[in-house]
One Martini backbone bead per residue (centre of mass of N, CA, C, O) as a GRO file, in nm:
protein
  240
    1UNK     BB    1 -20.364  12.232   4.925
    2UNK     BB    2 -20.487  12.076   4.699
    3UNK     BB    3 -20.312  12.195   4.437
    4UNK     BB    4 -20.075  12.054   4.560
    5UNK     BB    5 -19.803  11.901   4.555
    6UNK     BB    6 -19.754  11.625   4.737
    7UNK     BB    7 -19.522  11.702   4.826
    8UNK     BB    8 -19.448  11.954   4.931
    9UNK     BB    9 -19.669  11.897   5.130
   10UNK     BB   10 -19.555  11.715   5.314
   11UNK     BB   11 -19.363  11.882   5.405
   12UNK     BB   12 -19.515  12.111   5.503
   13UNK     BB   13 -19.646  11.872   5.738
   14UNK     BB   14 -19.391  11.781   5.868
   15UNK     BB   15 -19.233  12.063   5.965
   16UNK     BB   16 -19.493  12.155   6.148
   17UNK     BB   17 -19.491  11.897   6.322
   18UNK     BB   18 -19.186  11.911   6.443
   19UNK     BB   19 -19.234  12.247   6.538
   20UNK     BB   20 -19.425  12.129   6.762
   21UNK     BB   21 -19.313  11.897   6.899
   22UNK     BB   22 -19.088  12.092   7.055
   23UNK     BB   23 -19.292  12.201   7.224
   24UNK     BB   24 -19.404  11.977   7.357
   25UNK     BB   25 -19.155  11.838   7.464
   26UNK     BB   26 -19.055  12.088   7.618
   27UNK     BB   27 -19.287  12.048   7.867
   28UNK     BB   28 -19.159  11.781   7.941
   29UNK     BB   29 -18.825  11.838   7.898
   30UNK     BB   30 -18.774  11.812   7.602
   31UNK     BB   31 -18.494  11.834   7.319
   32UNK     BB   32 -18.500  11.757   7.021
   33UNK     BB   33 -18.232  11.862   6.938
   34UNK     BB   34 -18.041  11.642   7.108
   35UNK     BB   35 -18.130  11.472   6.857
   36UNK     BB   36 -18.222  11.574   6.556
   37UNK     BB   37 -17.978  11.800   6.525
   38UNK     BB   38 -17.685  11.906   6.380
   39UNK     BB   39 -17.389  11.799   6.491
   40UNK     BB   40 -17.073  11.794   6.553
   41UNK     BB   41 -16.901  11.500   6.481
   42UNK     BB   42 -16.744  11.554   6.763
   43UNK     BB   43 -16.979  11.500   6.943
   44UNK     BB   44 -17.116  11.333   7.167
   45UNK     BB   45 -17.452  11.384   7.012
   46UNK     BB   46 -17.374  11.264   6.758
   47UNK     BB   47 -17.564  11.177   6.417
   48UNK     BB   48 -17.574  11.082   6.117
   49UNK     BB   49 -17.886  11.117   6.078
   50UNK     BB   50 -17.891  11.415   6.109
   51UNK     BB   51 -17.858  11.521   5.805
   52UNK     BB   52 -18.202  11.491   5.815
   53UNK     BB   53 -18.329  11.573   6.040
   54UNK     BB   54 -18.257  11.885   6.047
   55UNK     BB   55 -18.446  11.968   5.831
   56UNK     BB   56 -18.708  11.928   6.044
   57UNK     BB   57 -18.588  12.202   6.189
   58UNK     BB   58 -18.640  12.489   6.425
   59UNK     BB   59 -18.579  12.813   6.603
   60UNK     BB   60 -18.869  12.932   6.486
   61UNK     BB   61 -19.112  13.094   6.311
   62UNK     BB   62 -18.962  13.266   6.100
   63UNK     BB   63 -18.843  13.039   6.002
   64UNK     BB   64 -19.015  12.871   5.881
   65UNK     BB   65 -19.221  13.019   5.766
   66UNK     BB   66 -19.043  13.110   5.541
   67UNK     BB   67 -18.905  12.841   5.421
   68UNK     BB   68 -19.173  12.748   5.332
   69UNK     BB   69 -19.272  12.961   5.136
   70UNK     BB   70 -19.058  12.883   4.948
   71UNK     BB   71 -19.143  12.584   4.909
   72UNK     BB   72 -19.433  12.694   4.795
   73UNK     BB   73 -19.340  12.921   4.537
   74UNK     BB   74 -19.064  12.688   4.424
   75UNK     BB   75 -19.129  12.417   4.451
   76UNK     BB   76 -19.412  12.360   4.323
   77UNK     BB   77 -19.276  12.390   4.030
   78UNK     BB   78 -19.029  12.146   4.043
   79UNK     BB   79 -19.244  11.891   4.080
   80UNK     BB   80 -19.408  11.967   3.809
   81UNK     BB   81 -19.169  11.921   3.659
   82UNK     BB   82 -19.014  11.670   3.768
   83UNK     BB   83 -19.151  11.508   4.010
   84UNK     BB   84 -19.178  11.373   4.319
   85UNK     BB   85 -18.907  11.202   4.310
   86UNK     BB   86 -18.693  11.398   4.202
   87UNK     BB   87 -18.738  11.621   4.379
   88UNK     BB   88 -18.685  11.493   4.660
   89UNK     BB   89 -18.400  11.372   4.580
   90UNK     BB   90 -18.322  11.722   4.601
   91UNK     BB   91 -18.395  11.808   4.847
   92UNK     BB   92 -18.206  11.573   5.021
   93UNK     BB   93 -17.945  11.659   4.912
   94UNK     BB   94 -17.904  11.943   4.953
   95UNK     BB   95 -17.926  11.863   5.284
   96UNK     BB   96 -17.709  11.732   5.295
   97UNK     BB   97 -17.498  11.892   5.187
   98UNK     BB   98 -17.509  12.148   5.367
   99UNK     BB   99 -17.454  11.945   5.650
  100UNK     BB  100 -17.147  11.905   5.527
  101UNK     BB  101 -17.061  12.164   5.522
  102UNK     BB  102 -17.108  12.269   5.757
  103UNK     BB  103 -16.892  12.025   5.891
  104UNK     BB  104 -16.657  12.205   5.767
  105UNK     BB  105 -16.650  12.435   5.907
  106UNK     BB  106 -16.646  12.357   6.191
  107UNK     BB  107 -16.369  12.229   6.169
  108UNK     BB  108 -16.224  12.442   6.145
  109UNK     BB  109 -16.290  12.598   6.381
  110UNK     BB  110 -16.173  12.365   6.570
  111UNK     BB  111 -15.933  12.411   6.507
  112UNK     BB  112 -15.848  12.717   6.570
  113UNK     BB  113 -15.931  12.672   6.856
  114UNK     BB  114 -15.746  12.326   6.937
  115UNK     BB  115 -15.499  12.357   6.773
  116UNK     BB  116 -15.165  12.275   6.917
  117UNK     BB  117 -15.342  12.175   7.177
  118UNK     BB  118 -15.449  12.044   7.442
  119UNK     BB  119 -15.806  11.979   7.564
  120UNK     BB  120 -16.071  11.933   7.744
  121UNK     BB  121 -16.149  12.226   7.860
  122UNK     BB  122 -16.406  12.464   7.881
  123UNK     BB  123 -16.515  12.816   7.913
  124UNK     BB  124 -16.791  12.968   7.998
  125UNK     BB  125 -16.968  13.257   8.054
  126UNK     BB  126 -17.037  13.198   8.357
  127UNK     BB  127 -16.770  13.007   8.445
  128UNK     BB  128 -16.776  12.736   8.369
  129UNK     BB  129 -16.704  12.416   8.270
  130UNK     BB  130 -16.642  12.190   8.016
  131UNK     BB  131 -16.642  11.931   7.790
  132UNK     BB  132 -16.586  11.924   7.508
  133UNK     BB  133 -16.758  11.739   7.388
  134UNK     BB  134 -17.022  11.934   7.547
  135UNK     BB  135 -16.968  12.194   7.407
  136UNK     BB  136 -17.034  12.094   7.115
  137UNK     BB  137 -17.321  12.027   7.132
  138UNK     BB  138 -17.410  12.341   7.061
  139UNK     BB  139 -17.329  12.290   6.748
  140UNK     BB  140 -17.587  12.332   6.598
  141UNK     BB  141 -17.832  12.267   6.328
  142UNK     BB  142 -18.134  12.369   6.209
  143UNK     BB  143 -18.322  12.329   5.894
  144UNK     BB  144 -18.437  12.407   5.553
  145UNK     BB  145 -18.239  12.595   5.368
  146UNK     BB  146 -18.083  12.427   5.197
  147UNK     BB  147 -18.337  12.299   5.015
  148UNK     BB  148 -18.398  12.578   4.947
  149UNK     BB  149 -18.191  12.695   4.807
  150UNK     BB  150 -18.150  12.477   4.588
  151UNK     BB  151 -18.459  12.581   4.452
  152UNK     BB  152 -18.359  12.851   4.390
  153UNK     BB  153 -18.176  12.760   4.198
  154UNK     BB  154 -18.337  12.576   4.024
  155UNK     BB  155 -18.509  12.774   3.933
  156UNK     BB  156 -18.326  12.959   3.823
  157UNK     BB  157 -18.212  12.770   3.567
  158UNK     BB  158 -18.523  12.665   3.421
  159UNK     BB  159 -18.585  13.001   3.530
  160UNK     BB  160 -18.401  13.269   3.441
  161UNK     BB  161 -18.644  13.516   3.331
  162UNK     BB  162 -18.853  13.482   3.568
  163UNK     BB  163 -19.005  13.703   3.732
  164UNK     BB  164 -18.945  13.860   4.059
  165UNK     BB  165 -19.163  14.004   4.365
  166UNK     BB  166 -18.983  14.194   4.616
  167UNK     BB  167 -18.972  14.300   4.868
  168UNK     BB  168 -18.897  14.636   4.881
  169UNK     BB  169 -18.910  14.626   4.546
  170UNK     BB  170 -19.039  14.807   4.273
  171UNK     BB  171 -18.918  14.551   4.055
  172UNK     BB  172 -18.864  14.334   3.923
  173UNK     BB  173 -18.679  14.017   3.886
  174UNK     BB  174 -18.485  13.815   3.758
  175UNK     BB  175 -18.396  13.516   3.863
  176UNK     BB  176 -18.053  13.476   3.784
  177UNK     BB  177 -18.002  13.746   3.975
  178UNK     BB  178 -18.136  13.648   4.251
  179UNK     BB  179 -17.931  13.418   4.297
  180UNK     BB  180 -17.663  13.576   4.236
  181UNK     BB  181 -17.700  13.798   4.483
  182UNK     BB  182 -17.792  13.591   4.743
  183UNK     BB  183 -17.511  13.435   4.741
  184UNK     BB  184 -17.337  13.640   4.782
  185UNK     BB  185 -17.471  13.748   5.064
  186UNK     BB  186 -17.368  13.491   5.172
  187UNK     BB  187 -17.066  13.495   5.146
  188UNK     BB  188 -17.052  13.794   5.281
  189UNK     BB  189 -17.137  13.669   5.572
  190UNK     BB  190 -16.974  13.436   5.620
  191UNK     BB  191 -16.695  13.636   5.601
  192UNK     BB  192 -16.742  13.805   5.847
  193UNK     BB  193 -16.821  13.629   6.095
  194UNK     BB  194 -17.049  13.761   6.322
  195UNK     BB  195 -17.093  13.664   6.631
  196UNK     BB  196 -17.385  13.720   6.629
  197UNK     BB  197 -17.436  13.534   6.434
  198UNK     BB  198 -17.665  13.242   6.331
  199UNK     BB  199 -17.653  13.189   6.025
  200UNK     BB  200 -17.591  12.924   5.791
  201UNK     BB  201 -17.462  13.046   5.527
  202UNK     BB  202 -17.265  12.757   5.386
  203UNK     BB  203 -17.508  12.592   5.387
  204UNK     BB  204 -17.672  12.744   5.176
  205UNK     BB  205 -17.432  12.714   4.983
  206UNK     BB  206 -17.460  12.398   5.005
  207UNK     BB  207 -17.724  12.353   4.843
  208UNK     BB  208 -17.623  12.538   4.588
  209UNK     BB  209 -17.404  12.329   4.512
  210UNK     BB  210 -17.591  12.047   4.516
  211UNK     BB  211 -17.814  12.167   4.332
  212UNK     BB  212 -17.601  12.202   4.070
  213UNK     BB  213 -17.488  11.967   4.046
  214UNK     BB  214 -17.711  11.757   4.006
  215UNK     BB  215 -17.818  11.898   3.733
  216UNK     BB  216 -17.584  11.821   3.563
  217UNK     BB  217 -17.582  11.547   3.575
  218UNK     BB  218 -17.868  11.510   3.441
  219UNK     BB  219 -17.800  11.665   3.181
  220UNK     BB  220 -17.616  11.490   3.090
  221UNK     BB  221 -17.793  11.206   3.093
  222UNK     BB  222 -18.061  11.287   2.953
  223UNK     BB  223 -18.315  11.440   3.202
  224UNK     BB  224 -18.235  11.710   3.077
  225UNK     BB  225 -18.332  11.983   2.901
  226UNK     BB  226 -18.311  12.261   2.654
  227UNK     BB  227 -18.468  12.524   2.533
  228UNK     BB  228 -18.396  12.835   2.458
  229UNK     BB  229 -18.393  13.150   2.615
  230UNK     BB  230 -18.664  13.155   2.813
  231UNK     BB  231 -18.948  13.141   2.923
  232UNK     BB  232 -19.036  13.462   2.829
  233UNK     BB  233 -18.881  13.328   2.520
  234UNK     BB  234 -19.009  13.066   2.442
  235UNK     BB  235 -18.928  12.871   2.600
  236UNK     BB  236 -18.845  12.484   2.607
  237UNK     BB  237 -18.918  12.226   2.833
  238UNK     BB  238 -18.751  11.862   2.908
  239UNK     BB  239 -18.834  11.596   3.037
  240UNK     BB  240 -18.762  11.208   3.078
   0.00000   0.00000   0.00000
């Protein structure tokens, strides 16, 4: 941890301490995501700042586990090169707008719902009904994925060419392979709409949209630029 650069460091123990958090205010009967989890606009519930806070919440071990991780193998690369100023508002940005994307897909879907025919109530699968507001509260989003997507785009792009070793592969791929193979595999689960499937794929994709948008503005403002051919091409990358 002495090694980490420290935005990266401090991110993954802030999000430790939310992901305790969780559990300890369990104990007390708070649900903390009923407060801080990004729900639909439409909800009794939401709240804008939730944009931000949800991404330092979590829905499991698993969940965060690998996030952290990614976030660990990938983040500290991207601080070391960006600064640690540039880096925190690149991974913000990601975050935010994963949760914006999050609630433009849930409004299609509210629209396909609802649209049509006025609707108050709702009947839940126990067989009561609840108020359409209150029904949309169960529709949170929660977890730090979308600015890790965005930080795996920001890997794939200023080091392209970079060799990544992936459990249960037997070679090594390139970042610009591995990121958009992953994107491909985000898009055709989120198009399959899976009713089991609990997670927010097009918000993953909305982190790597706006983590792309936002390198070409730099890019273009001319707060970095490359040349080479790829970092194990003798690329030589500039930033300032």
């Amino acid at each position: 941890m002495n090694t980490m650069p420290p935005v990266t460091k401090n991110l993954i123990i802030i999000n430790i301490l939310f992901f305790l958090a969780t559990y300890v205010a369990r104990g007390y009967g708070i649900d903390l995501n009923e407060y801080l989890a990004l729900h639909f606009f439409k909800a009794d519930n939401f709240n804008p700042a939730q944009l931000v806070t949800y991404m330092f919440m979590h829905g499991g071990f698993s969940h965060i586990l690998f996030n952290m991780f990614a976030l660990f193998m990938f983040g500290r690369v991207l601080e070391q090169v960006w600064g640690g100023k540039r880096f925190l508002l690149f991974y913000l940005v990601c975050g935010v707008g994963a949760g914006l994307i999050q609630e433009l897909v849930q409004y299609i879907e509210f629209e396909s719902l609802f649209a049509g025919y006025p609707k108050t109530h709702v009947r839940i699968p126990d067989g009561s009904t609840l108020l359409v507001g209150e029904y949309l509260n169960y529709w949170r989003t929660v977890g730090a994925s979308g600015s890790v997507f965005g930080i795996l785009l920001g890997f794939g792009m200023l080091f392209p060419n970079e060799r990544i070793f992936i459990m249960f592969l037997p070679i090594p791929i390139k970042a610009k392979y591995f990121v958009i193979g992953y994107a491909v595999v985000e898009l055709l689960m989120g198009l399959a709409n899976n009713p089991g499937d609990n997670v927010a794929h097009f918000a993953h994709l909305g982190g790597m949209i706006f983590g792309f948008f936002l390198i070409v503005y730099w890019k273009k403002k001319g707060v970095m630029y490359w040349q080479g051919r790829g970092r194990n091409d003798n690329e030589t990358t500039y930033f300032r």
